[in-house]
Amino acid sequence: FFFFFFFFKQKTAYEISACLVGSEMCIRDRYMGTVIHGGTLIKPLIFYFPDDNETYTTLDTSFMVGPAIRVTPVLADDTDKVRTYFPNVDWYTYSDPGYERVNTFNETAHHGKYVTVHSGLVGRSLNVHIRGGTILTVQEVAEGVQNVLALHNLPINLIVVPDHQHSAYGEVFYDTESTTDFKNEHQDVAMHCHEWDIDFSLKSGKQEIKYNQTDMYIDKIIILGAEYYQKAVIARYETKGGQTINMKAPVYSKDHKTLTLQAVDTHSMNVMQLNKIHWAD
């Protein structure tokens, strides 16, 4: 889990809160091996869009946190906006419940476009955008949560951001905090969304580990840019043991163009035991 603070010339602290956790956001020391061997979690956009020369214009003004999250702070005096380049994929603001689309993939275009984005001083907001084709694991931080360890007591939500082919990918990582056998005492779960399904598979680690915290349960799945799924009326999930369990009826928001899927019981949809989540019209 990470807190990011930015102090600018306006003497204002901007914060990305600890509600951004999980897939590609580095739960505990998931990326420690990468960092030790000279890698870094935070990279300029050019690393993810090497064929797009326009990304060079963002080298000193914007950065990626993993392949899914983009941060664009306002660095100039006396302004709350910045004009910046978005590569040619779908991008959404990280702003629950709005999740406004700021760029749409264009099949005929070779480049993306420049967009003016705002960072309001009220509410300590920051320009955070989610890249299409990714799945984020997030938590709704409850009142009274004072430290990251308390986040173990909260369920997780998935923010699914399908690309133009209705596909998305993400990972969620758990470990037993073993100092002697970290290589084995963990689970790195891959999540693949395609069309009307999210498939779960073990990418690395053991199939079963001694982990029993609330953050192993999924409460909600929020799908962005969900016009394609607006007629969905049923949702269910399938466990690795072969059980099929019904979920609450999908809720489509015409205003925000999101589809929300939710478990009937918050403590039932265990990431480590999931095989598939499916919804249909």
PDB file of N, CA, C and O in Angstrom, residues 233-259:
ATOM      1  N   VAL A 233     -28.596  -8.055 -16.831  1.00  0.00           N
ATOM      2  CA  VAL A 233     -29.641  -8.222 -15.806  1.00  0.00           C
ATOM      3  C   VAL A 233     -29.283  -9.295 -14.782  1.00  0.00           C
ATOM      4  O   VAL A 233     -29.917  -9.380 -13.732  1.00  0.00           O
ATOM      5  N   ILE A 234     -28.309 -10.151 -15.077  1.00  0.00           N
ATOM      6  CA  ILE A 234     -27.915 -11.180 -14.123  1.00  0.00           C
ATOM      7  C   ILE A 234     -26.401 -11.179 -13.957  1.00  0.00           C
ATOM      8  O   ILE A 234     -25.663 -10.772 -14.858  1.00  0.00           O
ATOM      9  N   ALA A 235     -25.940 -11.631 -12.784  1.00  0.00           N
ATOM     10  CA  ALA A 235     -24.514 -11.774 -12.514  1.00  0.00           C
ATOM     11  C   ALA A 235     -24.332 -12.935 -11.548  1.00  0.00           C
ATOM     12  O   ALA A 235     -25.165 -13.162 -10.667  1.00  0.00           O
ATOM     13  N   ARG A 236     -23.267 -13.649 -11.725  1.00  0.00           N
ATOM     14  CA  ARG A 236     -22.959 -14.765 -10.828  1.00  0.00           C
ATOM     15  C   ARG A 236     -21.451 -15.005 -10.845  1.00  0.00           C
ATOM     16  O   ARG A 236     -20.749 -14.529 -11.726  1.00  0.00           O
ATOM     17  N   TYR A 237     -20.998 -15.758  -9.849  1.00  0.00           N
ATOM     18  CA  TYR A 237     -19.590 -16.126  -9.842  1.00  0.00           C
ATOM     19  C   TYR A 237     -19.439 -17.623  -9.619  1.00  0.00           C
ATOM     20  O   TYR A 237     -20.311 -18.283  -9.057  1.00  0.00           O
ATOM     21  N   GLU A 238     -18.329 -18.130 -10.076  1.00  0.00           N
ATOM     22  CA  GLU A 238     -18.047 -19.565 -10.004  1.00  0.00           C
ATOM     23  C   GLU A 238     -16.781 -19.766  -9.196  1.00  0.00           C
ATOM     24  O   GLU A 238     -15.765 -19.102  -9.413  1.00  0.00           O
ATOM     25  N   THR A 239     -16.823 -20.682  -8.230  1.00  0.00           N
ATOM     26  CA  THR A 239     -15.657 -20.964  -7.395  1.00  0.00           C
ATOM     27  C   THR A 239     -14.800 -22.056  -8.029  1.00  0.00           C
ATOM     28  O   THR A 239     -15.249 -22.777  -8.933  1.00  0.00           O
ATOM     29  N   LYS A 240     -13.583 -22.197  -7.526  1.00  0.00           N
ATOM     30  CA  LYS A 240     -12.705 -23.251  -8.031  1.00  0.00           C
ATOM     31  C   LYS A 240     -13.253 -24.632  -7.691  1.00  0.00           C
ATOM     32  O   LYS A 240     -12.884 -25.623  -8.324  1.00  0.00           O
ATOM     33  N   GLY A 241     -14.130 -24.685  -6.686  1.00  0.00           N
ATOM     34  CA  GLY A 241     -14.749 -25.953  -6.329  1.00  0.00           C
ATOM     35  C   GLY A 241     -15.941 -26.311  -7.205  1.00  0.00           C
ATOM     36  O   GLY A 241     -16.555 -27.362  -7.010  1.00  0.00           O
ATOM     37  N   GLY A 242     -16.302 -25.441  -8.151  1.00  0.00           N
ATOM     38  CA  GLY A 242     -17.369 -25.748  -9.075  1.00  0.00           C
ATOM     39  C   GLY A 242     -18.725 -25.185  -8.695  1.00  0.00           C
ATOM     40  O   GLY A 242     -19.710 -25.377  -9.425  1.00  0.00           O
ATOM     41  N   GLN A 243     -18.813 -24.456  -7.569  1.00  0.00           N
ATOM     42  CA  GLN A 243     -20.085 -23.857  -7.178  1.00  0.00           C
ATOM     43  C   GLN A 243     -20.375 -22.613  -8.008  1.00  0.00           C
ATOM     44  O   GLN A 243     -19.468 -21.832  -8.302  1.00  0.00           O
ATOM     45  N   THR A 244     -21.645 -22.420  -8.376  1.00  0.00           N
ATOM     46  CA  THR A 244     -22.094 -21.209  -9.051  1.00  0.00           C
ATOM     47  C   THR A 244     -23.032 -20.464  -8.122  1.00  0.00           C
ATOM     48  O   THR A 244     -24.051 -21.027  -7.688  1.00  0.00           O
ATOM     49  N   ILE A 245     -22.701 -19.215  -7.806  1.00  0.00           N
ATOM     50  CA  ILE A 245     -23.447 -18.446  -6.810  1.00  0.00           C
ATOM     51  C   ILE A 245     -23.934 -17.146  -7.445  1.00  0.00           C
ATOM     52  O   ILE A 245     -23.164 -16.420  -8.078  1.00  0.00           O
ATOM     53  N   ASN A 246     -25.231 -16.873  -7.269  1.00  0.00           N
ATOM     54  CA  ASN A 246     -25.816 -15.662  -7.826  1.00  0.00           C
ATOM     55  C   ASN A 246     -25.366 -14.424  -7.055  1.00  0.00           C
ATOM     56  O   ASN A 246     -25.182 -14.455  -5.832  1.00  0.00           O
ATOM     57  N   MET A 247     -25.222 -13.312  -7.777  1.00  0.00           N
ATOM     58  CA  MET A 247     -24.881 -12.017  -7.191  1.00  0.00           C
ATOM     59  C   MET A 247     -26.120 -11.115  -7.254  1.00  0.00           C
ATOM     60  O   MET A 247     -27.155 -11.504  -7.805  1.00  0.00           O
ATOM     61  N   LYS A 248     -26.011  -9.922  -6.714  1.00  0.00           N
ATOM     62  CA  LYS A 248     -27.099  -8.950  -6.843  1.00  0.00           C
ATOM     63  C   LYS A 248     -27.277  -8.590  -8.316  1.00  0.00           C
ATOM     64  O   LYS A 248     -26.357  -8.749  -9.125  1.00  0.00           O
ATOM     65  N   ALA A 249     -28.461  -8.112  -8.663  1.00  0.00           N
ATOM     66  CA  ALA A 249     -28.711  -7.711 -10.041  1.00  0.00           C
ATOM     67  C   ALA A 249     -27.770  -6.576 -10.437  1.00  0.00           C
ATOM     68  O   ALA A 249     -27.558  -5.635  -9.656  1.00  0.00           O
ATOM     69  N   PRO A 250     -27.173  -6.635 -11.623  1.00  0.00           N
ATOM     70  CA  PRO A 250     -26.274  -5.558 -12.071  1.00  0.00           C
ATOM     71  C   PRO A 250     -26.992  -4.212 -12.102  1.00  0.00           C
ATOM     72  O   PRO A 250     -28.179  -4.137 -12.429  1.00  0.00           O
ATOM     73  N   VAL A 251     -26.259  -3.152 -11.782  1.00  0.00           N
ATOM     74  CA  VAL A 251     -26.822  -1.797 -11.783  1.00  0.00           C
ATOM     75  C   VAL A 251     -26.053  -0.956 -12.797  1.00  0.00           C
ATOM     76  O   VAL A 251     -24.843  -0.735 -12.639  1.00  0.00           O
ATOM     77  N   TYR A 252     -26.748  -0.488 -13.822  1.00  0.00           N
ATOM     78  CA  TYR A 252     -26.122   0.363 -14.839  1.00  0.00           C
ATOM     79  C   TYR A 252     -26.490   1.823 -14.588  1.00  0.00           C
ATOM     80  O   TYR A 252     -27.658   2.156 -14.391  1.00  0.00           O
ATOM     81  N   SER A 253     -25.490   2.691 -14.572  1.00  0.00           N
ATOM     82  CA  SER A 253     -25.712   4.119 -14.406  1.00  0.00           C
ATOM     83  C   SER A 253     -25.619   4.806 -15.761  1.00  0.00           C
ATOM     84  O   SER A 253     -24.550   4.834 -16.381  1.00  0.00           O
ATOM     85  N   LYS A 254     -26.738   5.369 -16.225  1.00  0.00           N
ATOM     86  CA  LYS A 254     -26.726   6.094 -17.493  1.00  0.00           C
ATOM     87  C   LYS A 254     -25.897   7.369 -17.399  1.00  0.00           C
ATOM     88  O   LYS A 254     -25.262   7.778 -18.372  1.00  0.00           O
ATOM     89  N   ASP A 255     -25.904   7.995 -16.222  1.00  0.00           N
ATOM     90  CA  ASP A 255     -25.158   9.244 -16.044  1.00  0.00           C
ATOM     91  C   ASP A 255     -23.658   9.018 -16.120  1.00  0.00           C
ATOM     92  O   ASP A 255     -22.930   9.788 -16.761  1.00  0.00           O
ATOM     93  N   HIS A 256     -23.176   7.964 -15.459  1.00  0.00           N
ATOM     94  CA  HIS A 256     -21.737   7.735 -15.381  1.00  0.00           C
ATOM     95  C   HIS A 256     -21.248   6.648 -16.330  1.00  0.00           C
ATOM     96  O   HIS A 256     -20.046   6.428 -16.452  1.00  0.00           O
ATOM     97  N   LYS A 257     -22.218   5.944 -16.974  1.00  0.00           N
ATOM     98  CA  LYS A 257     -21.874   4.868 -17.906  1.00  0.00           C
ATOM     99  C   LYS A 257     -21.021   3.792 -17.230  1.00  0.00           C
ATOM    100  O   LYS A 257     -20.015   3.320 -17.776  1.00  0.00           O
ATOM    101  N   THR A 258     -21.421   3.442 -16.014  1.00  0.00           N
ATOM    102  CA  THR A 258     -20.742   2.390 -15.264  1.00  0.00           C
ATOM    103  C   THR A 258     -21.719   1.251 -14.995  1.00  0.00           C
ATOM    104  O   THR A 258     -22.926   1.467 -14.877  1.00  0.00           O
ATOM    105  N   LEU A 259     -21.187   0.050 -14.892  1.00  0.00           N
ATOM    106  CA  LEU A 259     -21.969  -1.111 -14.484  1.00  0.00           C
ATOM    107  C   LEU A 259     -21.379  -1.626 -13.176  1.00  0.00           C
ATOM    108  O   LEU A 259     -20.169  -1.866 -13.085  1.00  0.00           O
TER     109      LEU A 259
END
